[in-house]
């Protein structure tokens, strides 16, 4: 009888693709189960980007460890960023853990499983700057019509608040051939939506080819039959070139959407963060994107309470958000992370102030988002159906809505299926979501 293996994947989509690869690598080893109470082996792919993510990883490890008493669990394996960052601590503080696998070694998971089944307490914490082997199998944990496509790993930006380079290593692009082969495989499996991810998608190719190759990659992905939407995430503003903007405008499959983390709008804060753009440059870039890519949806992220952030700095951030009218933003209170340059900076801001400022920006954005969404009423939009609600209505997303993080569209329709693209008329809006109905054939003319 095959062993039963369960997975828990925490953190970002980049982590999820690693989990999907581990599932692919273990397909011949055991049966993959979704109920951890039935698993003989549980693999927790952890996150440790900020303190709250680390705590969630700890809580999950402890929760899964209980199945050694209440379920059939025999072996518990911890992988991912927390395993990389706190390997020795995990081994010392969690005797229930049977193996620790760092971010540079997840492709060795089949060997790790064999070792723990032999009774070894296994540690695989390889070089995070080593390129992961190409052509690894992968089993999607996302809906069958949508997938994340990781084009690179690691990061060379070294922002002063971020621990990622120490968890994922230096930036290393995948070869274009490997990416395209994976995209073709996904398309053949029925995937029509590709969400391109990396720590910095806009640096793609610089290390591997000696030049930026992202526009070319988008061109080649466009040629793959079956792919309908291609969405860009994590584009660093200083690398959003005219060539990339022109390709986004030209390419019919590239969603008019970009996830572009700006983090702040005060030049003094941006400098301390190690960011390489000014407020004025960011504003000019946003205007250029909107001019050259009509109706583009721009998502960004910001940090409140960075060390030394004054009331004036915060006022600049607030006025920038008001001025730029972003379609989507995420706001995070600064997390003082051990091992980062910012953690040692003077003038650390009190937690209550960081959180109050975060809440103030989010409330401002709610009003902006509502006005933007209300402006879409009576417009026709293409929607990817994701399923039917208990009410009988359907749930979907526009090309301006990335899975998991952005809004949804609730719409009336005749029989519509997950993965189907339909044209709707927007009839109502809230701060985050739209409502609508599908158009009759005679209305589409």
Coordinates of C-alpha atoms in Angstrom, one line a residue:
X1 CA 0.0 0.0 0.0
X2 CA 1.3 3.4 -0.9
X3 CA 2.0 5.9 1.8
X4 CA -0.3 8.9 2.0
X5 CA 1.3 12.4 1.7
X6 CA -0.3 15.7 2.7
X7 CA 0.9 19.2 1.9
X8 CA 0.3 22.6 3.5
X9 CA 1.6 25.5 1.5
X10 CA 2.0 28.9 3.2
X11 CA 3.0 32.3 1.9
X12 CA 3.3 33.6 -1.6
X13 CA 2.5 32.2 -5.1
X14 CA 6.2 31.6 -5.6
X15 CA 6.1 29.2 -2.6
X16 CA 3.0 27.6 -4.1
X17 CA 4.8 26.7 -7.3
X18 CA 7.6 25.0 -5.2
X19 CA 4.9 23.0 -3.5
X20 CA 3.4 22.0 -6.8
X21 CA 6.8 20.9 -8.0
X22 CA 7.2 18.8 -4.8
X23 CA 3.8 17.2 -5.4
X24 CA 4.9 16.4 -8.9
X25 CA 8.2 14.8 -7.7
X26 CA 6.4 12.6 -5.2
X27 CA 3.6 11.3 -7.4
X28 CA 5.3 8.0 -7.8
X29 CA 6.2 7.8 -4.1
X30 CA 2.8 7.9 -2.5
X31 CA -0.8 9.0 -2.7
X32 CA -1.4 12.8 -2.3
X33 CA -4.2 13.5 0.2
X34 CA -6.0 16.7 1.1
X35 CA -7.0 15.7 4.6
X36 CA -4.0 15.9 6.9
X37 CA -5.7 13.5 9.4
X38 CA -5.3 10.7 6.8
X39 CA -1.6 11.5 6.0
X40 CA 1.4 9.3 6.9
X41 CA 3.7 12.1 5.9
X42 CA 2.9 15.9 6.1
X43 CA 5.1 18.4 4.3
X44 CA 4.7 22.1 5.5
X45 CA 6.1 24.5 3.0
X46 CA 6.7 27.6 5.2
X47 CA 7.0 31.3 4.8
X48 CA 9.2 33.6 6.9
X49 CA 9.1 36.9 5.0
X50 CA 7.9 38.9 8.0
X51 CA 7.2 38.1 11.7
X52 CA 3.5 37.4 11.2
X53 CA 4.3 34.9 8.4
X54 CA 6.9 33.1 10.6
X55 CA 4.4 32.9 13.4
X56 CA 1.8 31.4 11.1
X57 CA 4.4 28.8 10.0
X58 CA 5.2 27.9 13.6
X59 CA 1.5 27.6 14.5
X60 CA 0.9 25.4 11.4
X61 CA 3.9 23.1 12.3
X62 CA 2.5 22.6 15.8
X63 CA -1.0 22.0 14.4
X64 CA 0.3 19.4 12.0
X65 CA 2.5 17.7 14.6
X66 CA -0.6 16.9 16.7
X67 CA -1.6 14.4 14.0
X68 CA 1.2 12.2 15.3
X69 CA -1.1 11.7 18.3
X70 CA -4.6 12.1 16.8
X71 CA -4.1 10.8 13.2
X72 CA -2.0 8.4 11.2
X73 CA 1.0 10.8 10.9
X74 CA 4.4 9.2 11.1
X75 CA 6.7 11.8 9.6
X76 CA 6.6 15.6 9.5
X77 CA 8.8 17.5 7.1
X78 CA 9.3 21.3 7.1
X79 CA 10.4 23.0 3.9
X80 CA 10.6 26.6 2.5
X81 CA 11.7 29.9 3.8
X82 CA 11.4 29.3 7.5
X83 CA 13.3 26.1 7.1
X84 CA 16.1 28.0 5.3
X85 CA 16.1 30.9 7.7
X86 CA 15.8 29.1 11.0
X87 CA 17.0 25.5 10.2
X88 CA 18.8 25.0 13.5
X89 CA 16.0 26.5 15.6
X90 CA 13.4 24.2 13.9
X91 CA 15.5 21.1 14.6
X92 CA 16.0 22.2 18.2
X93 CA 12.6 23.5 19.2
X94 CA 10.4 21.0 17.3
X95 CA 11.4 17.4 18.1
X96 CA 8.3 16.3 16.2
X97 CA 9.9 17.5 12.9
X98 CA 11.7 14.7 11.1
X99 CA 13.3 16.7 8.2
X100 CA 14.2 20.3 7.3
X101 CA 14.5 21.3 3.7
X102 CA 15.7 24.7 2.6
X103 CA 14.6 26.7 -0.4
X104 CA 17.6 25.6 -2.5
X105 CA 16.8 21.9 -1.9
X106 CA 13.0 21.4 -2.4
X107 CA 13.7 19.5 -5.6
X108 CA 15.4 16.8 -3.4
X109 CA 12.1 16.0 -1.6
X110 CA 11.8 12.4 -2.9
X111 CA 15.2 11.6 -1.4
X112 CA 14.2 13.3 1.9
X113 CA 11.0 11.2 2.1
X114 CA 13.1 8.0 1.6
X115 CA 15.5 9.1 4.3
X116 CA 12.8 9.9 6.9
X117 CA 11.0 6.6 6.2
X118 CA 14.3 4.9 7.0
X119 CA 14.3 6.6 10.4
X120 CA 16.8 9.4 9.6
X121 CA 16.3 12.9 10.8
X122 CA 17.2 14.5 7.5
X123 CA 18.5 18.0 6.8
X124 CA 18.8 19.3 3.2
X125 CA 19.9 22.9 3.1
X126 CA 21.8 23.4 -0.2
X127 CA 23.2 26.4 -1.8
X128 CA 20.4 28.9 -2.5
X129 CA 22.4 30.5 -5.3
X130 CA 22.4 27.2 -7.3
X131 CA 20.0 27.0 -10.2
X132 CA 17.2 24.6 -9.7
X133 CA 17.2 21.7 -12.2
X134 CA 15.0 22.4 -15.3
X135 CA 12.1 20.3 -16.5
X136 CA 10.8 19.2 -13.1
X137 CA 7.3 17.8 -13.0
X138 CA 4.5 19.8 -11.5
X139 CA 0.9 19.2 -10.3
X140 CA -1.3 22.3 -10.1
X141 CA -2.9 23.2 -6.8
X142 CA -4.7 26.1 -8.5
X143 CA -7.9 25.7 -10.6
X144 CA -7.3 23.8 -13.8
X145 CA -7.7 26.9 -16.0
X146 CA -5.2 29.1 -14.1
X147 CA -1.6 28.7 -13.1
X148 CA 1.4 30.7 -11.8
X149 CA 4.5 30.6 -14.0
X150 CA 7.7 31.3 -12.1
X151 CA 10.2 32.9 -14.4
X152 CA 13.0 33.5 -11.9
X153 CA 13.9 33.1 -8.3
X154 CA 16.1 35.0 -5.8
X155 CA 16.6 38.7 -5.7
X156 CA 19.5 41.2 -6.2
X157 CA 17.6 44.4 -5.1
X158 CA 18.6 44.2 -1.4
X159 CA 16.0 46.6 -0.1
X160 CA 16.9 47.4 3.5
X161 CA 13.7 46.0 5.0
X162 CA 13.7 42.7 3.1
X163 CA 15.2 39.3 4.1
X164 CA 14.4 37.6 0.7
X165 CA 18.0 37.6 -0.7
X166 CA 19.0 35.6 2.4
X167 CA 16.2 33.1 1.9
X168 CA 16.2 32.8 -1.8
X169 CA 19.7 33.8 -2.9
X170 CA 20.8 35.9 -5.8
X171 CA 18.5 36.6 -8.7
X172 CA 18.6 33.7 -11.2
X173 CA 16.4 33.6 -14.3
X174 CA 15.1 30.3 -15.8
X175 CA 16.0 29.7 -19.4
X176 CA 13.4 30.9 -21.8
X177 CA 13.2 27.4 -23.4
X178 CA 12.3 25.9 -20.0
X179 CA 9.7 28.5 -19.3
X180 CA 8.1 28.1 -22.7
X181 CA 8.1 24.3 -22.4
X182 CA 6.3 24.6 -19.1
X183 CA 3.8 27.1 -20.5
X184 CA 3.1 24.7 -23.4
X185 CA 2.5 21.8 -21.0
X186 CA 0.2 23.9 -18.9
X187 CA -1.8 25.0 -22.0
X188 CA -2.1 21.4 -23.1
X189 CA -3.5 20.6 -19.7
X190 CA -6.2 23.3 -20.1
X191 CA -4.6 26.3 -18.5
X192 CA -5.7 29.5 -20.2
X193 CA -4.5 32.1 -17.6
X194 CA -0.8 32.5 -16.8
X195 CA 0.3 34.7 -13.9
X196 CA 4.0 35.5 -14.3
X197 CA 5.8 35.6 -11.0
X198 CA 9.3 36.2 -9.6
X199 CA 10.8 38.3 -6.9
X200 CA 11.3 40.8 -9.7
X201 CA 9.8 39.8 -13.1
X202 CA 11.1 43.0 -14.8
X203 CA 14.8 41.9 -14.3
X204 CA 14.2 38.7 -16.2
X205 CA 17.1 37.5 -18.4
X206 CA 19.7 40.0 -17.2
X207 CA 21.7 37.4 -15.4
X208 CA 21.1 34.5 -17.8
X209 CA 21.4 36.3 -21.2
X210 CA 23.2 39.5 -20.2
X211 CA 20.2 41.6 -21.2
X212 CA 16.6 42.1 -20.3
X213 CA 14.4 39.5 -22.2
X214 CA 11.0 40.0 -20.6
X215 CA 9.4 41.7 -23.7
X216 CA 10.7 38.8 -25.9
X217 CA 9.3 36.2 -23.4
X218 CA 5.9 37.9 -23.6
X219 CA 6.0 37.7 -27.4
X220 CA 6.8 34.0 -27.3
X221 CA 4.1 33.2 -24.7
X222 CA 1.6 35.0 -26.9
X223 CA 2.3 32.4 -29.6
X224 CA 1.2 29.5 -27.5
X225 CA -2.2 28.2 -28.5
X226 CA -4.7 28.0 -25.7
X227 CA -3.3 30.8 -23.6
X228 CA -5.8 33.6 -23.3
X229 CA -4.5 35.9 -20.4
X230 CA -0.9 36.6 -19.4
X231 CA -0.6 38.7 -16.2
X232 CA 2.5 40.4 -14.8
X233 CA 3.3 40.5 -11.1
X234 CA 6.1 42.1 -9.0
X235 CA 7.5 44.5 -11.6
X236 CA 10.0 46.9 -10.1
X237 CA 9.3 50.4 -11.3
X238 CA 12.8 51.3 -12.3
X239 CA 12.9 48.4 -14.7
X240 CA 9.6 49.0 -16.4
X241 CA 11.1 50.0 -19.8
X242 CA 9.6 51.6 -22.8
X243 CA 10.1 48.3 -24.6
X244 CA 8.1 46.5 -21.9
X245 CA 5.3 49.1 -22.0
X246 CA 5.1 48.9 -25.8
X247 CA 4.8 45.1 -25.6
X248 CA 2.1 45.3 -23.0
X249 CA 0.2 47.7 -25.3
X250 CA 0.7 45.6 -28.4
X251 CA 0.3 42.1 -27.0
X252 CA -3.4 41.0 -27.1
X253 CA -2.9 38.3 -24.5
X254 CA -1.1 40.4 -21.9
X255 CA -3.6 41.7 -19.4
X256 CA -3.7 45.4 -19.1
X257 CA -2.5 45.0 -15.5
X258 CA 0.7 45.4 -13.6
X259 CA 1.6 44.6 -10.0
X260 CA 4.3 47.3 -9.3
X261 CA 5.5 47.6 -5.6
X262 CA 6.4 51.2 -4.9
X263 CA 6.6 51.0 -1.1
X264 CA 6.6 54.7 -0.3
X265 CA 6.4 58.2 -1.8
X266 CA 8.8 60.2 0.4
X267 CA 12.2 60.4 -1.3
X268 CA 14.0 60.3 2.0
X269 CA 12.2 57.1 3.1
X270 CA 12.7 55.6 -0.4
X271 CA 16.4 56.2 -0.1
X272 CA 16.6 54.6 3.4
X273 CA 14.6 51.6 2.0
X274 CA 17.2 51.1 -0.7
X275 CA 14.7 51.8 -3.4
X276 CA 15.9 53.2 -6.7
X277 CA 13.2 55.6 -7.7
X278 CA 11.9 59.0 -6.6
X279 CA 8.3 60.1 -6.1
X280 CA 8.5 62.2 -9.3
X281 CA 9.9 59.3 -11.4
X282 CA 7.2 57.0 -10.1
X283 CA 4.5 59.5 -10.9
X284 CA 5.9 60.0 -14.5
X285 CA 6.0 56.2 -15.0
X286 CA 2.4 55.8 -13.9
X287 CA 1.3 58.6 -16.3
X288 CA 3.3 56.9 -19.1
X289 CA 1.7 53.5 -18.4
X290 CA -1.8 55.0 -18.5
X291 CA -1.1 57.0 -21.7
X292 CA 0.4 54.1 -23.6
X293 CA -1.7 51.2 -22.2
X294 CA -5.3 52.6 -22.0
X295 CA -7.4 51.2 -19.2
X296 CA -4.4 49.6 -17.5
X297 CA -5.1 48.4 -13.9
X298 CA -2.2 49.4 -11.6
X299 CA -1.7 47.6 -8.3
X300 CA 1.0 48.7 -5.8
X301 CA 2.1 48.0 -2.3
X302 CA 3.2 50.5 0.4
X303 CA 4.8 50.2 3.9
X304 CA 3.8 52.5 6.7
X305 CA 6.0 53.2 9.8
X306 CA 9.4 52.5 8.2
X307 CA 12.2 53.6 10.6
X308 CA 12.4 57.4 10.6
X309 CA 9.1 58.0 8.9
X310 CA 7.9 61.4 10.0
X311 CA 4.5 62.9 9.9
X312 CA 5.6 64.8 6.8
X313 CA 6.8 61.6 5.2
X314 CA 3.5 60.0 5.9
X315 CA 1.6 63.0 4.5
X316 CA 3.6 62.7 1.3
X317 CA 2.6 59.0 1.0
X318 CA -1.0 59.9 1.6
X319 CA -1.1 62.7 -0.9
X320 CA 0.7 60.4 -3.5
X321 CA -2.0 57.7 -3.1
X322 CA -4.7 60.4 -3.5
X323 CA -3.0 61.9 -6.5
X324 CA -2.2 58.7 -8.4
X325 CA -5.6 57.0 -7.9
X326 CA -4.3 53.4 -7.9
X327 CA -6.8 50.7 -8.9
X328 CA -5.5 48.4 -6.2
X329 CA -3.1 48.8 -3.3
X330 CA -1.9 46.7 -0.4
X331 CA -0.6 48.5 2.7
X332 CA 1.6 46.8 5.3
X333 CA 2.9 48.1 8.7
X334 CA 6.7 47.8 8.7
X335 CA 8.0 44.6 10.2
X336 CA 11.4 44.9 11.9
X337 CA 13.1 41.8 10.6
X338 CA 16.2 40.3 12.1
X339 CA 19.1 40.3 9.7
X340 CA 18.0 43.3 7.7
X341 CA 19.7 46.7 7.6
X342 CA 16.5 48.5 8.5
X343 CA 16.2 46.5 11.7
X344 CA 19.3 48.3 13.0
X345 CA 18.2 51.8 12.0
X346 CA 17.4 54.4 14.7
X347 CA 14.0 56.0 15.1
X348 CA 11.9 52.8 15.0
X349 CA 8.3 53.8 14.8
X350 CA 5.8 52.5 17.5
X351 CA 3.6 49.7 16.5
X352 CA 0.4 51.6 17.2
X353 CA 1.5 54.4 14.9
X354 CA 2.5 52.0 12.1
X355 CA -0.9 50.4 12.3
X356 CA -2.8 53.6 12.5
X357 CA -1.1 55.0 9.4
X358 CA -1.7 51.7 7.6
X359 CA -5.4 51.9 8.4
X360 CA -5.6 55.6 7.3
X361 CA -4.1 54.7 3.8
X362 CA -6.5 51.8 3.4
X363 CA -9.5 53.9 4.3
X364 CA -8.4 56.5 1.7
X365 CA -8.0 53.7 -0.9
X366 CA -11.4 52.3 -0.2
X367 CA -13.0 55.6 -1.4
X368 CA -10.7 55.7 -4.4
X369 CA -11.5 52.1 -5.3
X370 CA -15.2 52.6 -4.9
X371 CA -15.1 55.6 -7.3
X372 CA -13.1 53.7 -9.9
X373 CA -15.4 50.7 -9.7
X374 CA -18.5 52.9 -9.9
X375 CA -17.0 54.4 -13.1
X376 CA -17.2 50.9 -14.6
X377 CA -21.0 50.6 -14.4
X378 CA -22.6 50.2 -17.8
X379 CA -19.3 49.0 -19.3
X380 CA -18.8 45.7 -21.1
X381 CA -16.0 43.6 -19.7
X382 CA -14.6 40.1 -20.3
X383 CA -14.8 37.9 -17.3
X384 CA -13.2 34.5 -16.5
X385 CA -15.8 32.4 -14.7
X386 CA -14.6 30.6 -11.5
X387 CA -17.8 28.9 -10.4
X388 CA -21.3 29.2 -9.2
X389 CA -22.4 30.6 -5.9
X390 CA -25.1 29.1 -3.7
X391 CA -27.4 31.9 -4.8
X392 CA -27.2 30.7 -8.3
X393 CA -25.2 33.6 -9.5
X394 CA -21.6 33.1 -10.9
X395 CA -18.3 34.3 -9.6
X396 CA -15.5 35.5 -11.9
X397 CA -12.6 37.9 -12.5
X398 CA -11.7 40.5 -15.1
X399 CA -8.2 40.7 -16.5
X400 CA -7.7 43.5 -13.9
X401 CA -8.2 41.0 -11.0
X402 CA -5.4 38.7 -10.1
X403 CA -6.4 35.5 -8.3
X404 CA -6.5 35.6 -4.5
X405 CA -5.4 39.2 -4.0
X406 CA -7.9 41.4 -6.1
X407 CA -11.6 41.7 -6.4
X408 CA -14.3 39.6 -8.1
X409 CA -17.3 39.9 -10.4
X410 CA -20.6 38.4 -9.3
X411 CA -22.8 38.0 -12.4
X412 CA -26.1 36.5 -13.7
X413 CA -25.8 34.0 -16.5
X414 CA -27.2 30.9 -18.1
X415 CA -25.1 27.8 -17.8
X416 CA -21.5 29.0 -17.5
X417 CA -18.5 26.9 -16.5
X418 CA -15.3 27.5 -14.6
X419 CA -12.6 28.5 -17.0
X420 CA -15.0 29.9 -19.5
X421 CA -14.6 33.5 -20.7
X422 CA -17.9 35.5 -20.9
X423 CA -18.8 39.1 -21.8
X424 CA -20.8 40.9 -19.1
X425 CA -22.4 44.3 -18.6
X426 CA -21.5 45.8 -15.2
X427 CA -24.6 46.8 -13.3
X428 CA -23.3 47.7 -9.8
X429 CA -20.1 48.1 -7.8
X430 CA -18.6 48.1 -4.3
X431 CA -15.2 49.1 -3.1
X432 CA -13.6 45.8 -4.2
X433 CA -16.1 43.9 -6.4
X434 CA -18.3 44.4 -9.4
X435 CA -21.8 43.0 -10.2
X436 CA -23.2 42.4 -13.7
X437 CA -25.0 40.1 -16.1
X438 CA -23.9 38.3 -19.3
X439 CA -24.8 39.9 -22.6
X440 CA -27.2 38.3 -24.9
X441 CA -25.8 37.6 -28.4
X442 CA -27.7 40.4 -30.0
X443 CA -26.2 42.8 -27.4
X444 CA -22.7 41.9 -28.3
X445 CA -22.9 43.4 -31.8

